[in-house]
C-alpha positions as semicolon CSV with decimal commas, in nm:
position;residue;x (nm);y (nm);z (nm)
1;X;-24,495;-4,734;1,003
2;X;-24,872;-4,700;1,006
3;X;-25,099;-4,613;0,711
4;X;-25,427;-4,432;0,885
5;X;-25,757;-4,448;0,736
6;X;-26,110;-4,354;0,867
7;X;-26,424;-4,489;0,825
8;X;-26,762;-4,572;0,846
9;X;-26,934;-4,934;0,856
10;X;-27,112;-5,039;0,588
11;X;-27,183;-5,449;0,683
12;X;-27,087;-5,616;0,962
13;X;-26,986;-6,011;0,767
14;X;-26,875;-6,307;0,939
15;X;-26,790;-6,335;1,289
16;X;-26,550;-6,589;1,479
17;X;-26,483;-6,617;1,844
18;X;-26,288;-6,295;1,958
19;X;-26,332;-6,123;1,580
20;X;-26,534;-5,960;1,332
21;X;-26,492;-5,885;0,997
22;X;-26,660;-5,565;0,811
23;X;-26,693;-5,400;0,492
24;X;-26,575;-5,026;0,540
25;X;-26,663;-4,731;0,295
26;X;-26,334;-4,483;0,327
27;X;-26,253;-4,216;0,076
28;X;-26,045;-4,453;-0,142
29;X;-26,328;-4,652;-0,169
30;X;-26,474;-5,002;0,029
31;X;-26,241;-5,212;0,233
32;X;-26,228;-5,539;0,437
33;X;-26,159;-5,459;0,821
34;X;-26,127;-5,673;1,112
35;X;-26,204;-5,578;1,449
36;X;-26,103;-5,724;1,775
37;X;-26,415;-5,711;1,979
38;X;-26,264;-5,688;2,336
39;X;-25,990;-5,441;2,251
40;X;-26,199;-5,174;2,019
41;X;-26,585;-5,283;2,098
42;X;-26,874;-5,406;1,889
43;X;-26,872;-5,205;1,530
44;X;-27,193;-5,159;1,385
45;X;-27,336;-5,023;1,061
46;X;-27,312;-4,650;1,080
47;X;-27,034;-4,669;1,332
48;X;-26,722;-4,428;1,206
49;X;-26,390;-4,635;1,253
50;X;-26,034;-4,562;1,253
51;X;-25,832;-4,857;1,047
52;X;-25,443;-4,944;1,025
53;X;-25,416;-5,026;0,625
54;X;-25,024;-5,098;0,617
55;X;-25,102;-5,509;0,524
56;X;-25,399;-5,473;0,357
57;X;-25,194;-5,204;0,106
58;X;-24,876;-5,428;0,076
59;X;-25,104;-5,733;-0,003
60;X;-25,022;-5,923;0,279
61;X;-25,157;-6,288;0,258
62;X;-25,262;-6,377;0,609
63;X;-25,246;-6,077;0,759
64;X;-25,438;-5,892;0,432
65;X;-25,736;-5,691;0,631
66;X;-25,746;-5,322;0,769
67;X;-25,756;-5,336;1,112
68;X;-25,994;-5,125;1,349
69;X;-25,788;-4,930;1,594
70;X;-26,104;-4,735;1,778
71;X;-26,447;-4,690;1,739
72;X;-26,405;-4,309;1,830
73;X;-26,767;-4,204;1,849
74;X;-26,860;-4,508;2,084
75;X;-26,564;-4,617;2,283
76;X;-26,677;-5,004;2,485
77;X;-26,657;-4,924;2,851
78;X;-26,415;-4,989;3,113
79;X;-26,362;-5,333;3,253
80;X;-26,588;-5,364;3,534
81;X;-26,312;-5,440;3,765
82;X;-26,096;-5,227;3,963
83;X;-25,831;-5,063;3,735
84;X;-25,600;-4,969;4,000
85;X;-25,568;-5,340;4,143
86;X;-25,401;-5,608;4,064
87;X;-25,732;-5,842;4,121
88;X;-25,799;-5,915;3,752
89;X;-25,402;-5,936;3,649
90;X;-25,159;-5,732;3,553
91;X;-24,983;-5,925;3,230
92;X;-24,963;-5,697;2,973
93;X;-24,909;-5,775;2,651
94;X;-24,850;-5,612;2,331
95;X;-24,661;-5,401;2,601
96;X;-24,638;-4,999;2,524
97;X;-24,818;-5,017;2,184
98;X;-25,113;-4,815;2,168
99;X;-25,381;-5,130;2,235
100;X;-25,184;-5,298;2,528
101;X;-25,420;-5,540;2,690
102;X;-25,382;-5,605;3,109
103;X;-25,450;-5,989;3,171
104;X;-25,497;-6,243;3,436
105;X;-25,166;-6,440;3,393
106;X;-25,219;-6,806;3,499
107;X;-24,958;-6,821;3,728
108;X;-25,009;-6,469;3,884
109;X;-25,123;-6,411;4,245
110;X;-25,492;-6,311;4,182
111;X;-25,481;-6,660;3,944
112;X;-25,763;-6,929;4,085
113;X;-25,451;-7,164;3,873
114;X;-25,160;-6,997;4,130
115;X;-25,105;-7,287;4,407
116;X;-25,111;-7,498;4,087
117;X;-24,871;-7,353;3,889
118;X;-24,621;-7,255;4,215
119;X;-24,584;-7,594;4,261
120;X;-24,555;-7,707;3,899
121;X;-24,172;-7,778;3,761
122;X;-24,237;-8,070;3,540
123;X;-24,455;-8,172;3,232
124;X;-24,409;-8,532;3,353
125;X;-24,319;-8,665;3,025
126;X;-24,579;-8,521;2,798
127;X;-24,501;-8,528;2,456
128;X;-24,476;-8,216;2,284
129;X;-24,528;-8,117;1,914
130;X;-24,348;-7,839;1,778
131;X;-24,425;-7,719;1,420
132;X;-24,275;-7,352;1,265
133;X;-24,651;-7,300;1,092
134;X;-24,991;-7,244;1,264
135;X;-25,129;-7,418;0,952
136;X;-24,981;-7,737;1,089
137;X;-25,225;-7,733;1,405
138;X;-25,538;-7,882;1,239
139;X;-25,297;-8,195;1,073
140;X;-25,098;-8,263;1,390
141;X;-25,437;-8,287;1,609
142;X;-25,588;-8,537;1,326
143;X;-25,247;-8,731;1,382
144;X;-25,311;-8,785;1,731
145;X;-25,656;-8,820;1,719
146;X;-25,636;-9,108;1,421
147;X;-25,510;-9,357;1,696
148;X;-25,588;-9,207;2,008
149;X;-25,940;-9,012;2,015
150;X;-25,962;-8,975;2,396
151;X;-25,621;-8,802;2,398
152;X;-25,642;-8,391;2,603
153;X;-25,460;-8,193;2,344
154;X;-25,338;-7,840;2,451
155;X;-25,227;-7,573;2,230
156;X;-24,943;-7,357;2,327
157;X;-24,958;-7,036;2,102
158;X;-24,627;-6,820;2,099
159;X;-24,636;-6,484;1,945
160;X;-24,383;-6,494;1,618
161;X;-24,716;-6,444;1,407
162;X;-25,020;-6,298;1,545
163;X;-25,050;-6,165;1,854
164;X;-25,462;-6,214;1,897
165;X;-25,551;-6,610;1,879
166;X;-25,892;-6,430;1,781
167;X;-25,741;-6,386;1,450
168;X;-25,713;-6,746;1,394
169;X;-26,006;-6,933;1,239
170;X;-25,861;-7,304;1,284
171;X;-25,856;-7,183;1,640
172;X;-26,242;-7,143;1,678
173;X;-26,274;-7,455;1,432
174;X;-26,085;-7,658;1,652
175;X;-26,256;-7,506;2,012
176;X;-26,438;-7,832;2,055
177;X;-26,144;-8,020;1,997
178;X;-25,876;-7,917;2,222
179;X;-25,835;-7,885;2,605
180;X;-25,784;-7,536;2,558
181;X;-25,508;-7,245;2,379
182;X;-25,245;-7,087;2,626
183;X;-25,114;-6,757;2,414
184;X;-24,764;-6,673;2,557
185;X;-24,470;-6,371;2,541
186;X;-24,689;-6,145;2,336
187;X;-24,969;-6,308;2,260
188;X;-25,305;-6,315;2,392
189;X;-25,622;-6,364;2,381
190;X;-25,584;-6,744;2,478
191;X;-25,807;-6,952;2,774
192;X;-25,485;-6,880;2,971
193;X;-25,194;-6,644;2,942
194;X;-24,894;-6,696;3,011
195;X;-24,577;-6,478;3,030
196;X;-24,337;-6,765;2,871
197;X;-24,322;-7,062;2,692
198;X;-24,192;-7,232;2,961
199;X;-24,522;-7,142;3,206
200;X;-24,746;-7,202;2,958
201;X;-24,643;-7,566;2,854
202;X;-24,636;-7,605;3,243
203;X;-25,007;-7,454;3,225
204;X;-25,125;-7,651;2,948
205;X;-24,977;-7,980;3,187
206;X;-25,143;-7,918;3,554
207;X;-25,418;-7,658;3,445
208;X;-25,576;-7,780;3,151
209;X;-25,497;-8,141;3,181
210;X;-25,338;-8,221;2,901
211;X;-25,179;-8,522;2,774
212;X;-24,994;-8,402;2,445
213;X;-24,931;-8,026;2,385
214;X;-24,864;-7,849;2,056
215;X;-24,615;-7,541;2,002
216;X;-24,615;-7,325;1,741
217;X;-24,678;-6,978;1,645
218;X;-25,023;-6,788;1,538
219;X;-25,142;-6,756;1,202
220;X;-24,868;-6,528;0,965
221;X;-24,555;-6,535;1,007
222;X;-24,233;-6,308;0,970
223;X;-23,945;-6,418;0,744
224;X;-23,693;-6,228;0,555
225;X;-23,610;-6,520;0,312
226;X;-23,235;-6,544;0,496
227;X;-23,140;-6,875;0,733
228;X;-23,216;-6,679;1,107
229;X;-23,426;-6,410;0,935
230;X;-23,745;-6,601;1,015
231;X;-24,017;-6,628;1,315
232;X;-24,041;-6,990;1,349
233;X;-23,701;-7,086;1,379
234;X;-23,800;-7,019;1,755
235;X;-23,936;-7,363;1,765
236;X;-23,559;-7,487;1,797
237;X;-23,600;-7,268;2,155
238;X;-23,939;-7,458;2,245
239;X;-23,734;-7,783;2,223
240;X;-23,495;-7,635;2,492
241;X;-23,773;-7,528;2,659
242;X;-23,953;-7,875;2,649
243;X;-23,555;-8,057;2,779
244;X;-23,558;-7,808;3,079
245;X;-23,936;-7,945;3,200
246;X;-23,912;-8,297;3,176
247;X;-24,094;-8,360;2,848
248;X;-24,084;-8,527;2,534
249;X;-23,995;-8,319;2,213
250;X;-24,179;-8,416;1,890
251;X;-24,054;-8,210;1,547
252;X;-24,303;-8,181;1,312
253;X;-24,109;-8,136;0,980
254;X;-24,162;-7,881;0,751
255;X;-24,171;-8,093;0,420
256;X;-24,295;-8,008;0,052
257;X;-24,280;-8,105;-0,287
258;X;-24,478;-7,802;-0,387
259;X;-24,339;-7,496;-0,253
260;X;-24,230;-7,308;-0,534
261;X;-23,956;-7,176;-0,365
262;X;-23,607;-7,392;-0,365
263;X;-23,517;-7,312;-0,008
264;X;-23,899;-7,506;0,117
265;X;-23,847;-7,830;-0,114
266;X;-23,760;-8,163;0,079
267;X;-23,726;-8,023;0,394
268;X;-23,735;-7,638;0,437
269;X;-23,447;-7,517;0,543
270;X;-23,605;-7,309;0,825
271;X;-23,681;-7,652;0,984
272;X;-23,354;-7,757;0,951
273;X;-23,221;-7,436;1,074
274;X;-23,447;-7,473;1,397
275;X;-23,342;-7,808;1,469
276;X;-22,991;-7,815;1,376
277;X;-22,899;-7,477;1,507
278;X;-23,104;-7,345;1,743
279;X;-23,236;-7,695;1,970
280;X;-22,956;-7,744;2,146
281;X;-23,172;-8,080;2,361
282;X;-23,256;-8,374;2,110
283;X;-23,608;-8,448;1,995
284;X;-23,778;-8,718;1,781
285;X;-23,776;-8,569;1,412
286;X;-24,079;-8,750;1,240
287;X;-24,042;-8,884;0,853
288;X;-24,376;-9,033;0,716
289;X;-24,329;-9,357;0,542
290;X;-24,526;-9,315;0,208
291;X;-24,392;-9,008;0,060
292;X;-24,293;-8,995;-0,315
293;X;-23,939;-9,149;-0,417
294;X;-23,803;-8,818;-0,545
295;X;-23,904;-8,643;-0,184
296;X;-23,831;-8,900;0,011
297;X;-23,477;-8,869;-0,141
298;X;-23,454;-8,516;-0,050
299;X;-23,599;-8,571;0,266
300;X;-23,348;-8,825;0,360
301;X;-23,047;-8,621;0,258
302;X;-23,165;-8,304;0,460
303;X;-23,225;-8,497;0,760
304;X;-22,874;-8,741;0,767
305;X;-22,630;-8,423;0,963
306;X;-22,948;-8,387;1,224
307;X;-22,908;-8,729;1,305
308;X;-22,650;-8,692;1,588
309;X;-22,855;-8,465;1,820
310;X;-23,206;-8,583;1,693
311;X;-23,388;-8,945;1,667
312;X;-23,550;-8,999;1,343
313;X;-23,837;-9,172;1,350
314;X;-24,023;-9,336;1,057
315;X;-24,411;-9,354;1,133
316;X;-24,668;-9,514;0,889
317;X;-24,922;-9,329;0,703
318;X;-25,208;-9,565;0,713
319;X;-25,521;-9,382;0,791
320;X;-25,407;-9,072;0,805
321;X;-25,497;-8,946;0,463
322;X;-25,857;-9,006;0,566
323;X;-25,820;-8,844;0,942
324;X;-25,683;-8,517;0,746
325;X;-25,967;-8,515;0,513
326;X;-26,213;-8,517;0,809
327;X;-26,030;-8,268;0,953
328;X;-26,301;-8,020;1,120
329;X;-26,145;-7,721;0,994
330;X;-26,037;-7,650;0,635
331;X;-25,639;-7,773;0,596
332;X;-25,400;-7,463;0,418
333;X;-25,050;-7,395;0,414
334;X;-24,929;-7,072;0,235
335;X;-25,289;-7,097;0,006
336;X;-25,210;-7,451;-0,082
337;X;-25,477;-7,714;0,009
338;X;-25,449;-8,086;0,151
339;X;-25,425;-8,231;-0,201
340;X;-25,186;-7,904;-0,363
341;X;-24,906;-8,035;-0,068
342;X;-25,019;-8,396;0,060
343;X;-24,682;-8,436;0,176
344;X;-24,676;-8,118;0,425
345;X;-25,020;-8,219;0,607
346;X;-24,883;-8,625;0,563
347;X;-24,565;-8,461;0,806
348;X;-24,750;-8,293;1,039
349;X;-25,042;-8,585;1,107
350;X;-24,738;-8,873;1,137
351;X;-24,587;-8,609;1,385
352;X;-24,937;-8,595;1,559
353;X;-24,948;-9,018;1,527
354;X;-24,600;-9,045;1,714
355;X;-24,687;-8,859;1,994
356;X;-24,993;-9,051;2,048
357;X;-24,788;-9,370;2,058
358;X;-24,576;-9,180;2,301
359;X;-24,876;-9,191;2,535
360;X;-24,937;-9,454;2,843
């Protein structure tokens, strides 16, 4: 369950919209801590915290940081507004854990987005990117971006990896380059919340104006190495989602040539799982021309049973090496850079392309 430490601040590093990261001095000895500024307060140096260790001892990748659960000694005051109205929302989130957050919803009645949002029941169209890895985000928004640089991209974060879109980096790397993030089920910590997917592609639509929408979860993800036993086979379930409200599905594959792991190479078989098992409405499954004989191979023969519920669609590459490499934020999938698994970040941006052409 939870590993408990206490501590005191030593430095108070870098900081990112929503998050700041600290160097800790505990009994064991110094540690890297994160703290969520509007849940726990602002830590400062002296400040004695109390941190969750469990990833940072199991040597979790993404999620590898203590986390600050309280600033005991100097607990951040109450929300100016009203606690025992509903006037500033009452979406809560990360329900009945121990730092459950009460939000404006955007579709709630206290919402200055309600009349909107009563009245919305279609996305019009709007093509929709789904992708089973936050690390996809950056390349599909340099896809659609390559051809059409005008285009109102919306983000649409769900909650199968981390719950705060504070955590997220590319997030506040990306601020100036996106409509706007609506976090949804769990999540939080968005420019909207929503309860669903469904209301927050709907938000994303009428409230922040978007013409093309991404899905997929936050950074980290949770996956057992079996065929359901991972997080982003949920994207199958944003498809459905996207059929029900009138829009157009767009799969980003999830395609490699360098995961060292058998089940990832070609295409991973979580993305086939998602969109042969668990989309039950038909989307447009994007293949980048370009990629290496052996992969393309491999990419072929994983796609050919999808075929019957899915369009495949073959998009060119041209250009889009460069729009990745000016990519605003630093590109990464599972500590793998844009040249350790061109073919991954190739996926996404021709994913990213195709829904631009998609566009009036």
């Amino acid at each position: 369950m939870v590993r408990w430490r206490s501590g005191t601040v030593l430095t108070v590093r870098r900081s990112w919209r929503g998050a700041v990261e600290l160097d800790v001095d505990t009994t064991g000895g110094p540690l890297r801590a994160l703290a969520y500024p509007h849940l726990v307060g602002t830590p400062e140096p002296g400040d004695r915290v109390l941190l969750n260790v469990g990833a940072l001892v199991m040597g979790l990748g993404t999620g590898g940081y203590a986390l600050v659960v309280a600033l005991p000694d100097r607990l951040p005051a109450d929300p100016s507004a009203d606690g025992g109205t509903r006037d500033s929302g009452h979406l809560v989130k990360a329900r009945y854990t121990p730092l459950q957050a009460i939000l404006l919803g955007v579709d709630e009645e206290a919402s200055p987005h309600r009349s909107v949002m009563e009245s919305a029941e279609s996305l019009d169209g709007m093509p929709v990117v789904t992708a089973d890895l936050h690390s996809a985000l950056p390349a599909i928004l340099a896809g659609i971006h390559a051809d059409r640089p005008e285009a109102s991209v919306a983000y649409v974060m769900t909650d199968g990896g981390a719950l705060p879109a504070w955590f997220s980096r590319t997030l506040d790397g990306l601020r100036d380059h996106l409509a706007g993030t609506v976090t949804t089920g769990q999540a939080f910590g968005g420019d909207l919340e929503a309860s669903t997917v469904h209301t927050g592609l709907l938000a994303a639509r009428h409230v922040l104006g978007a013409d093309i929408t991404i899905v997929a979860q936050g950074p980290g993800n949770l996956g057992t190495g079996t065929t359901w036993g991972f997080s982003g086979v949920a994207l199958g379930e944003a498809i459905n989602a996207i059929a029900v409200l009138g829009g157009r599905a767009v799969g980003s594959l999830r395609i490699s040539d360098a995961d060292g792991r058998e089940r990832h190479r070609g295409v991973s078989h979580h993305s086939v799982t998602a969109y042969g098992k668990v989309a039950l409405a038909s989307a447009d499954l994007v293949v980048p021309d370009g990629l290496e004989l052996r992969l393309a191979a491999e990419v072929d023969a994983a796609l050919a049973p999808l075929s019957e519920r899915h369009r495949l669609v073959r998009v060119r590459v041209d250009g889009l090496d460069r729009a990745l490499r000016e990519c605003p934020v630093p590109l990464s999938t599972m500590g793998r850079k844009l040249d350790q698994d061109h073919g991954y970040f190739l996926a996404a941006a021709a994913a990213g392309r195709h829904a631009a052409s998609l566009l009036p």
